[in-house]
CSV table of C-alpha atoms and ligand atoms in Angstrom, one decimal:
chain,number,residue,atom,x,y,z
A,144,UNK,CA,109.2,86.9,76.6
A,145,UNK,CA,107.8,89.7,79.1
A,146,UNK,CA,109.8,91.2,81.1
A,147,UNK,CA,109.6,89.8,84.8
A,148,UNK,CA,108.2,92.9,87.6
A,149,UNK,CA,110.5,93.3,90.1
A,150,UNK,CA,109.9,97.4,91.1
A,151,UNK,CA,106.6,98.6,92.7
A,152,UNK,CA,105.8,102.5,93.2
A,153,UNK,CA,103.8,103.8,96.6
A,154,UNK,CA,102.8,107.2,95.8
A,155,UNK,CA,102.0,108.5,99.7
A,156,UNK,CA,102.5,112.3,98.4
A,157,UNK,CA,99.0,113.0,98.6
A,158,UNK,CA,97.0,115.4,101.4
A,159,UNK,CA,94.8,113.4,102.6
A,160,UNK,CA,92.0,115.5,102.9
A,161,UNK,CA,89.2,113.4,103.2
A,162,UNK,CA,90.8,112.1,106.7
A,163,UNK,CA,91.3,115.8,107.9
A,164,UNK,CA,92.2,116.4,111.5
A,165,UNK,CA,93.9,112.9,111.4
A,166,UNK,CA,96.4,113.6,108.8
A,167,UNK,CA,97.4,116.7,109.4
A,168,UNK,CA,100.8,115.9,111.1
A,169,UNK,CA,100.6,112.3,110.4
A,170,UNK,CA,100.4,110.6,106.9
A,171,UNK,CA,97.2,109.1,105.7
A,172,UNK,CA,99.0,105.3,105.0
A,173,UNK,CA,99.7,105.3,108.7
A,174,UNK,CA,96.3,105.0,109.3
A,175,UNK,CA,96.0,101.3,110.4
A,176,UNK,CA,93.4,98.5,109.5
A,177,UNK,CA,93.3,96.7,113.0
A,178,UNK,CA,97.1,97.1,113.9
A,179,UNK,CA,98.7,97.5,110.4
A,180,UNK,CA,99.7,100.7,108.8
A,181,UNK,CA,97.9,100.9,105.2
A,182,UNK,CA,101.4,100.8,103.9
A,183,UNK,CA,102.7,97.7,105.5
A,184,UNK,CA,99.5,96.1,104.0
A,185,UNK,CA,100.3,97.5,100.8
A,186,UNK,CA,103.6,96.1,101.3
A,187,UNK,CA,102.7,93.0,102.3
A,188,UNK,CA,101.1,92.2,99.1
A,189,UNK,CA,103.8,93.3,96.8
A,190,UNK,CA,106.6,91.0,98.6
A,191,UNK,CA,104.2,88.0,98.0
A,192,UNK,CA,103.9,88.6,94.6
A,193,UNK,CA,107.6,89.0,94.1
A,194,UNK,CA,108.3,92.8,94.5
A,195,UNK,CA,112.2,93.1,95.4
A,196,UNK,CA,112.5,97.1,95.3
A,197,UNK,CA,109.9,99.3,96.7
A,198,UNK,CA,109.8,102.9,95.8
A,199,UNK,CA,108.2,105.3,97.7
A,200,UNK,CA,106.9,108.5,96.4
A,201,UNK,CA,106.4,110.8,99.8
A,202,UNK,CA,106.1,114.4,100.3
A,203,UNK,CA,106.3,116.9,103.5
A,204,UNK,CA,105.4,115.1,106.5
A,205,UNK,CA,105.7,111.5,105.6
A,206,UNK,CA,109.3,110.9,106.9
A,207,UNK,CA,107.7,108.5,109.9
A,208,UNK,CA,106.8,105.8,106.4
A,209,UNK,CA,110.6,106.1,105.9
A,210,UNK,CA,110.9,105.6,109.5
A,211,UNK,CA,108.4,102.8,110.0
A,212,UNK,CA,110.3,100.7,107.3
A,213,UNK,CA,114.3,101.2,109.6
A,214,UNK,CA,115.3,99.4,112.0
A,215,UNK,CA,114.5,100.5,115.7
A,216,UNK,CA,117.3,99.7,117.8
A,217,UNK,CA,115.8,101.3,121.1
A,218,UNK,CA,112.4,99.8,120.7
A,219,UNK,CA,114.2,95.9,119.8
A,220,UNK,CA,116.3,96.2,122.6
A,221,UNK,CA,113.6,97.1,125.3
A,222,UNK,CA,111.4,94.0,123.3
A,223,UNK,CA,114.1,91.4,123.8
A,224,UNK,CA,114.6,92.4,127.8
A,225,UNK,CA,110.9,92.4,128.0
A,226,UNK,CA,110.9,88.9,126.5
A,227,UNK,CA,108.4,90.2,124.2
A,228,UNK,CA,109.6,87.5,121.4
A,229,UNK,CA,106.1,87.9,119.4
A,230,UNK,CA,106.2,91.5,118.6
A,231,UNK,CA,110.1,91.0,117.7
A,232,UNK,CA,109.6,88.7,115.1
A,233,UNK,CA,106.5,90.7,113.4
A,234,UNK,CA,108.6,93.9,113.3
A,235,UNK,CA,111.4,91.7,111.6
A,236,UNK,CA,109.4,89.9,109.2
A,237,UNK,CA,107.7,93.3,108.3
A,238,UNK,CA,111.3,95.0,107.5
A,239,UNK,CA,112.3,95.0,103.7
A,240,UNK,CA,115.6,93.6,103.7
A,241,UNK,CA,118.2,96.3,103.3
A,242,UNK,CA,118.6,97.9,100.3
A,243,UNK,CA,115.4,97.0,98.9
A,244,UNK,CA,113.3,100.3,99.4
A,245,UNK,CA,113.8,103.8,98.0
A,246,UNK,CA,112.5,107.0,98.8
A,247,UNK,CA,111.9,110.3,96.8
A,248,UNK,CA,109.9,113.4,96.8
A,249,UNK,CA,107.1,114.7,94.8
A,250,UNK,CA,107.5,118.0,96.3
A,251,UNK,CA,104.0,119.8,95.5
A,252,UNK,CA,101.1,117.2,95.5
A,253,UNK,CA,100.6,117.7,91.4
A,254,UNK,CA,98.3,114.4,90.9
A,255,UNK,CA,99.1,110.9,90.9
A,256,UNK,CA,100.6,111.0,87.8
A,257,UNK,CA,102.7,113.2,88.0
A,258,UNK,CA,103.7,111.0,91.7
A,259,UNK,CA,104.3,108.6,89.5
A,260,UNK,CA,106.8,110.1,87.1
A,261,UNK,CA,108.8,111.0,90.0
A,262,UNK,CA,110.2,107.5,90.7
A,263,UNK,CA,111.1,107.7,87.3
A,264,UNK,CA,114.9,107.3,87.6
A,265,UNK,CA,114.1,104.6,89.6
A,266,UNK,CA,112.4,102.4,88.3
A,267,UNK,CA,114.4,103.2,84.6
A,268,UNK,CA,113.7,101.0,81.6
A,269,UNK,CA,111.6,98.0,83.1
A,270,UNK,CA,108.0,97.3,83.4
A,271,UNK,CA,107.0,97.9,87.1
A,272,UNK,CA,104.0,97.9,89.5
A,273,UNK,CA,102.2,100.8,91.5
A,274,UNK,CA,99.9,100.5,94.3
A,275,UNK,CA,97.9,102.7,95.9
A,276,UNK,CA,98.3,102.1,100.0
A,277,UNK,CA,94.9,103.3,100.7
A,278,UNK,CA,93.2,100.9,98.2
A,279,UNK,CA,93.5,97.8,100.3
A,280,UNK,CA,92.8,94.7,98.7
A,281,UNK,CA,91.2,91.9,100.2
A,282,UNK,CA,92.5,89.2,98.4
A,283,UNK,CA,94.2,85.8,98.6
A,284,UNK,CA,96.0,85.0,96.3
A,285,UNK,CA,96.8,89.3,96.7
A,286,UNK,CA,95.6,91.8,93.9
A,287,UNK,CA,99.0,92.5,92.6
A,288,UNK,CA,100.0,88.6,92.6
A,289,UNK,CA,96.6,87.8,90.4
A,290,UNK,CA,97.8,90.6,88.1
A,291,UNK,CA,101.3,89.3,87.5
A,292,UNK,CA,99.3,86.0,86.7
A,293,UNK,CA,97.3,87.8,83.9
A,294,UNK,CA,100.5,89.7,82.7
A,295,UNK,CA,102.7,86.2,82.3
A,296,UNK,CA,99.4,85.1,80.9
A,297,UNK,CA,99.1,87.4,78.3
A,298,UNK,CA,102.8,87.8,77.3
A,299,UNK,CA,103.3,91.3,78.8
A,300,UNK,CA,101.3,94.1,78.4
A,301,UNK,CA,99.8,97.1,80.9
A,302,UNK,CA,97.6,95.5,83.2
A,303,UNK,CA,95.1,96.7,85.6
A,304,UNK,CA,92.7,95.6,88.5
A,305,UNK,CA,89.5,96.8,88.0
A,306,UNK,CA,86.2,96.4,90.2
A,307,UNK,CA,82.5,96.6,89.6
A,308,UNK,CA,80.5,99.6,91.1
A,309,UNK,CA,76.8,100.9,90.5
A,310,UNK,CA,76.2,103.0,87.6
A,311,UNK,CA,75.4,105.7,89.7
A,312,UNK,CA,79.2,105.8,91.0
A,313,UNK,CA,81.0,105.6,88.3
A,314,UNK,CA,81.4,109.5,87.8
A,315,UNK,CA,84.0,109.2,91.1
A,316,UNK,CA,86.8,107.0,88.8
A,317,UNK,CA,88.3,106.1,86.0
A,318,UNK,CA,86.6,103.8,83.6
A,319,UNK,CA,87.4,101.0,81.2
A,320,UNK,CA,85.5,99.2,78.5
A,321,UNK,CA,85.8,95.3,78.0
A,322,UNK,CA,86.0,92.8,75.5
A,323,UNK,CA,87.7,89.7,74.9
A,324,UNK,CA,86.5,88.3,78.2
A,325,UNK,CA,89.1,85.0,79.2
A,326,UNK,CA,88.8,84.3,83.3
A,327,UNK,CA,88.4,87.1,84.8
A,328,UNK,CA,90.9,88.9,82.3
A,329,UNK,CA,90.0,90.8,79.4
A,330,UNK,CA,91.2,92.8,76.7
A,331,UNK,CA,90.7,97.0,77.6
A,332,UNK,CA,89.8,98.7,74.7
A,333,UNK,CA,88.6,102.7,76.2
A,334,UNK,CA,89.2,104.2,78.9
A,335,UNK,CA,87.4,107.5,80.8
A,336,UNK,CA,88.3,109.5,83.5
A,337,UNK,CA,85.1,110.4,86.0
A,338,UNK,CA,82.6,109.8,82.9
A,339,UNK,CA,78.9,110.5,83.4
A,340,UNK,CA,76.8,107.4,83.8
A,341,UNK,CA,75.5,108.1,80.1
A,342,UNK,CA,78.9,108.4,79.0
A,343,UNK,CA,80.5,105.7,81.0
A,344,UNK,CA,82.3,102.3,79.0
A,345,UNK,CA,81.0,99.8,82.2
A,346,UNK,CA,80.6,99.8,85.1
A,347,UNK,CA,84.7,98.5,85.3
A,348,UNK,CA,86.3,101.5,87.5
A,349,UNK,CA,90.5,101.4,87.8
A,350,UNK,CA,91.1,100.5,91.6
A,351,UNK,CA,94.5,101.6,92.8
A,352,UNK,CA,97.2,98.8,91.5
A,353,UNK,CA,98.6,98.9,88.0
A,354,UNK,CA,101.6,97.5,85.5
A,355,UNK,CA,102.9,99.6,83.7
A,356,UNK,CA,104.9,100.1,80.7
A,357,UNK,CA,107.9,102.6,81.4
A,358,UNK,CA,106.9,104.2,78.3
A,359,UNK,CA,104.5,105.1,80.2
A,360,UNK,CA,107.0,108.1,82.1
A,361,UNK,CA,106.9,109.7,78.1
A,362,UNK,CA,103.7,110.0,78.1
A,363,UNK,CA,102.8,111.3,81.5
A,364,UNK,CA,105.7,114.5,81.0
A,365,UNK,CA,104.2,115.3,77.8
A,366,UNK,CA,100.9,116.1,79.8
A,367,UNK,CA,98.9,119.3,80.8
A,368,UNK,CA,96.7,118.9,83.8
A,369,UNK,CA,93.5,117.6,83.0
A,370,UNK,CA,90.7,117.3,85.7
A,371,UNK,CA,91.1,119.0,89.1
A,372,UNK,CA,94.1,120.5,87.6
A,373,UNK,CA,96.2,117.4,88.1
A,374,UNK,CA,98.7,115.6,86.3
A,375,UNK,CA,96.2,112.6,86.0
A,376,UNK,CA,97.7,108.9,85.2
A,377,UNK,CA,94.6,107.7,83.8
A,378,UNK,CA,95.5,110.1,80.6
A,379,UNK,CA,98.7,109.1,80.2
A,380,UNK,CA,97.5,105.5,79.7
A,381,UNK,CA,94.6,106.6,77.3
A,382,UNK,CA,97.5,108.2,75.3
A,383,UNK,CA,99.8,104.9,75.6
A,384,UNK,CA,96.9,102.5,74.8
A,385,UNK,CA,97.3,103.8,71.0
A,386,UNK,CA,100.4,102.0,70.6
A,387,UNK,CA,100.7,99.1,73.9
A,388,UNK,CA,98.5,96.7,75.1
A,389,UNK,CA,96.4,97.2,78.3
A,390,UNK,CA,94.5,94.3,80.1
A,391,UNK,CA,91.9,94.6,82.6
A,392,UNK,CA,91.4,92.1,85.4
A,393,UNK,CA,88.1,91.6,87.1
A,394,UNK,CA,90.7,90.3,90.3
A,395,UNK,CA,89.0,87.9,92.8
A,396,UNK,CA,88.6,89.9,96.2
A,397,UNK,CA,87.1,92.8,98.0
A,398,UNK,CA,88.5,96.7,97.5
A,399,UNK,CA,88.2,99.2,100.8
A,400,UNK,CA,88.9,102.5,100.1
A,401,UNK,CA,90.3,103.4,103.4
A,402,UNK,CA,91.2,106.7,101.9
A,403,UNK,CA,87.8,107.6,102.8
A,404,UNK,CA,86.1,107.1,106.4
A,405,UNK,CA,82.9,104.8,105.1
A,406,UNK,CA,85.5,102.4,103.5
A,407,UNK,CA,88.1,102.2,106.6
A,408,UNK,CA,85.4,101.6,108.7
A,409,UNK,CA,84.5,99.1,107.0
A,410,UNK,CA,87.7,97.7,106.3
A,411,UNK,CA,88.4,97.3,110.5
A,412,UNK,CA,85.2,95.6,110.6
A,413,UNK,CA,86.0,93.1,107.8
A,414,UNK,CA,89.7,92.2,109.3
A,415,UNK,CA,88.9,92.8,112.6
A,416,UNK,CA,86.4,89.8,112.0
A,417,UNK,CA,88.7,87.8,110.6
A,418,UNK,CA,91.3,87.8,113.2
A,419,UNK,CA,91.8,84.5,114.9
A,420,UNK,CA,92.6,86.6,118.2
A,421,UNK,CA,89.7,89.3,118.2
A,422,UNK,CA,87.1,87.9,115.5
A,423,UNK,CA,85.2,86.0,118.2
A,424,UNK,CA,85.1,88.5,121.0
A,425,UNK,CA,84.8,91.7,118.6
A,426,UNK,CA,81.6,90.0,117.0
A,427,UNK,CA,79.8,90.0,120.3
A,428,UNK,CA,81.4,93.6,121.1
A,429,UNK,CA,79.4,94.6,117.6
A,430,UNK,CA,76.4,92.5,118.2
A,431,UNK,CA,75.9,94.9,121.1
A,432,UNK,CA,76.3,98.0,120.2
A,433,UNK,CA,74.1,97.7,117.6
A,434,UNK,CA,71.3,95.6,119.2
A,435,UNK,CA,71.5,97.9,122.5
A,436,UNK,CA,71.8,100.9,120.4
A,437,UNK,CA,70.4,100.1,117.1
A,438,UNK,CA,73.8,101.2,116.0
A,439,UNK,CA,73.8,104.9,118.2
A,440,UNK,CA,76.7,105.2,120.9
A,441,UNK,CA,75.1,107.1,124.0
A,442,UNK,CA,78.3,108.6,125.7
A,443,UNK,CA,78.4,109.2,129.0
A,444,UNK,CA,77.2,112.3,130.3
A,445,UNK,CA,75.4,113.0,127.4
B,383,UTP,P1,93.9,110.4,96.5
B,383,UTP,O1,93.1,110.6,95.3
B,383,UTP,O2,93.3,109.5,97.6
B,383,UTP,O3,94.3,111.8,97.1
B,383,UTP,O4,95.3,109.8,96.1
B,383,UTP,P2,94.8,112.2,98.5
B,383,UTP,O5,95.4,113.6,98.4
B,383,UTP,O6,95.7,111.2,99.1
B,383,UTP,O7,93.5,112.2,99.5
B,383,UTP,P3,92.2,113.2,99.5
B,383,UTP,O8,91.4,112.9,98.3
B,383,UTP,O9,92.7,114.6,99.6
B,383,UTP,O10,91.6,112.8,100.8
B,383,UTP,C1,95.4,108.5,95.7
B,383,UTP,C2,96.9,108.1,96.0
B,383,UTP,O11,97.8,108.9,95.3
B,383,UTP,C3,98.7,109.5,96.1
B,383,UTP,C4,98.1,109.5,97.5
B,383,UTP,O12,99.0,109.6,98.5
B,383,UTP,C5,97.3,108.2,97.5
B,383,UTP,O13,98.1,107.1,97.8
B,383,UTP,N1,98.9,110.9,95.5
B,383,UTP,C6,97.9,111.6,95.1
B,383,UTP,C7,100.2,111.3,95.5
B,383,UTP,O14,101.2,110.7,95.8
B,383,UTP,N2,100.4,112.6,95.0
B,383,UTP,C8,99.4,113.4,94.5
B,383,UTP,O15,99.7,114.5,94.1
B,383,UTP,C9,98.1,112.9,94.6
């Protein structure tokens, strides 16, 4: 019998770069789709699939994610004498309930491997879940959920959600090869960090949620740095493959990478579409601007 997965990892140690001046004081997973931080979404869909302890992996200026996830008595308080009973129950709904987070440092950005291993002592001897805050996942039921599916499925395992790119990305990612298609599942039998196209399993790329194995933690501190000299996670699994299972799934839904500006662009657009009290009026705010400016903002003055 698998064991059940009950721990999820949020490694937010990382720079941020590619969102530069916006998170250089403020941490890229506060970056909101609509009016949600990345985290909270990230959240979100590890308490529907059963998450109970959320780790997160932070590093120097992140302490608002600790922040954003404690109670804030000022703010309530000045809610409840505005009569503001909405917001008040959305801030209390998104609040783990105490006890259920932890928080430690990965205190120089070394890779999201090496991220990883830092909630080691956390998470100890169980299988457990990481997701990657500024993958969001489109998805209902949610990524991680689907994935627990596959993993009671097939008895236990490594699992992860992968997602179909053109050839012509594929150097950007890790890769997996595929066989022993079920569903949407399948059996994972190679896997390649940023391969060139000629080089490349599939078109299959690893998309930012994963079980793992906490044997997993052995293999990721016997590691050297290996591309962009950082502790890379996707070597640690091609070493664990030789002796676990991985799975892939193929999960039903659409990826954002809002880690970079094209994909949190068009993440707002997608949920900003979607919601019940914007979608309408947004759509003819879009409409506009691109019939009126074939897309081009004229400012003012200009
Ligand atoms: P990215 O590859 O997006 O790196 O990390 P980054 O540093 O956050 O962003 P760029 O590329 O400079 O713009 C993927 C995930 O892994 C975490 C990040 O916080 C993000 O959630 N990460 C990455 C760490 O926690 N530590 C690291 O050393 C690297």
């Amino acid at each position: 019998m698998q064991r059940p997965i009950k721990k999820a990892i949020f490694p937010v140690a990382g720079l941020g770069t590619r969102f530069l001046p916006a998170t250089k004081a403020m941490p890229k997973e506060m970056l909101t789709v609509v009016d949600r931080p990345l985290i909270q979404i990230a959240v979100d869909e590890a308490r529907e699939a059963g998450i109970e302890h959320f780790i997160f992996v932070t590093g120097r200026n992140k302490s608002v994610i600790e922040d954003h996830f404690d109670k804030q008595y000022e703010l309530e308080s000045t809610l409840r004498k505005r009569g503001k009973s909405v917001e008040l129950e959305i801030l209390e709904q998104d609040l783990p309930a105490a006890g259920q987070t932890s928080f430690t440092r990965q205190q120089e950005p070394l890779g999201l491997g090496h991220a990883i291993w830092c909630a080691r002592n956390i998470v100890g001897d169980e299988p457990f879940a990481v997701l990657l805050p500024d993958m969001v996942m489109h998805a209902k039921p949610g990524c991680l959920g689907q994935m627990i599916a596959t993993y009671n499925e097939r008895g236990g395992g490594n699992v992860i959600a992968v997602e179909k790119v053109g050839l012509d990305q594929v150097h950007r990612y890790g890769v997996v090869g595929a066989k022993d298609w079920r569903g949407n599942g399948f059996t994972i039998d190679r896997m390649v960090e940023k391969p060139r196209a000629e080089d490349a399993p599939s078109n299959l790329i690893i998309s930012g949620r994963y079980i793992l194995q906490p044997e997993v933690f052995d293999e990721i501190q016997a590691q050297t740095p290996g591309a962009g000299g950082e502790i890379q996670i996707t070597d640690a699994m091609i070493r664990l493959m030789a002796r676990q299972p991985f799975h892939g799934l193929a999960y039903e839904g659409t990826t954002y990478d809002c880690g970079d500006k094209l994909g949190f662009l068009a993440a707002n657009v997608a949920y900003g579409l979607e919601r019940d009290d914007l979608g309408p009026e947004f759509r003819t705010v879009l409409q506009k601007i691109i019939s009126e400016h074939g897309g081009r903002v004229t400012w003012k003055g200009e």
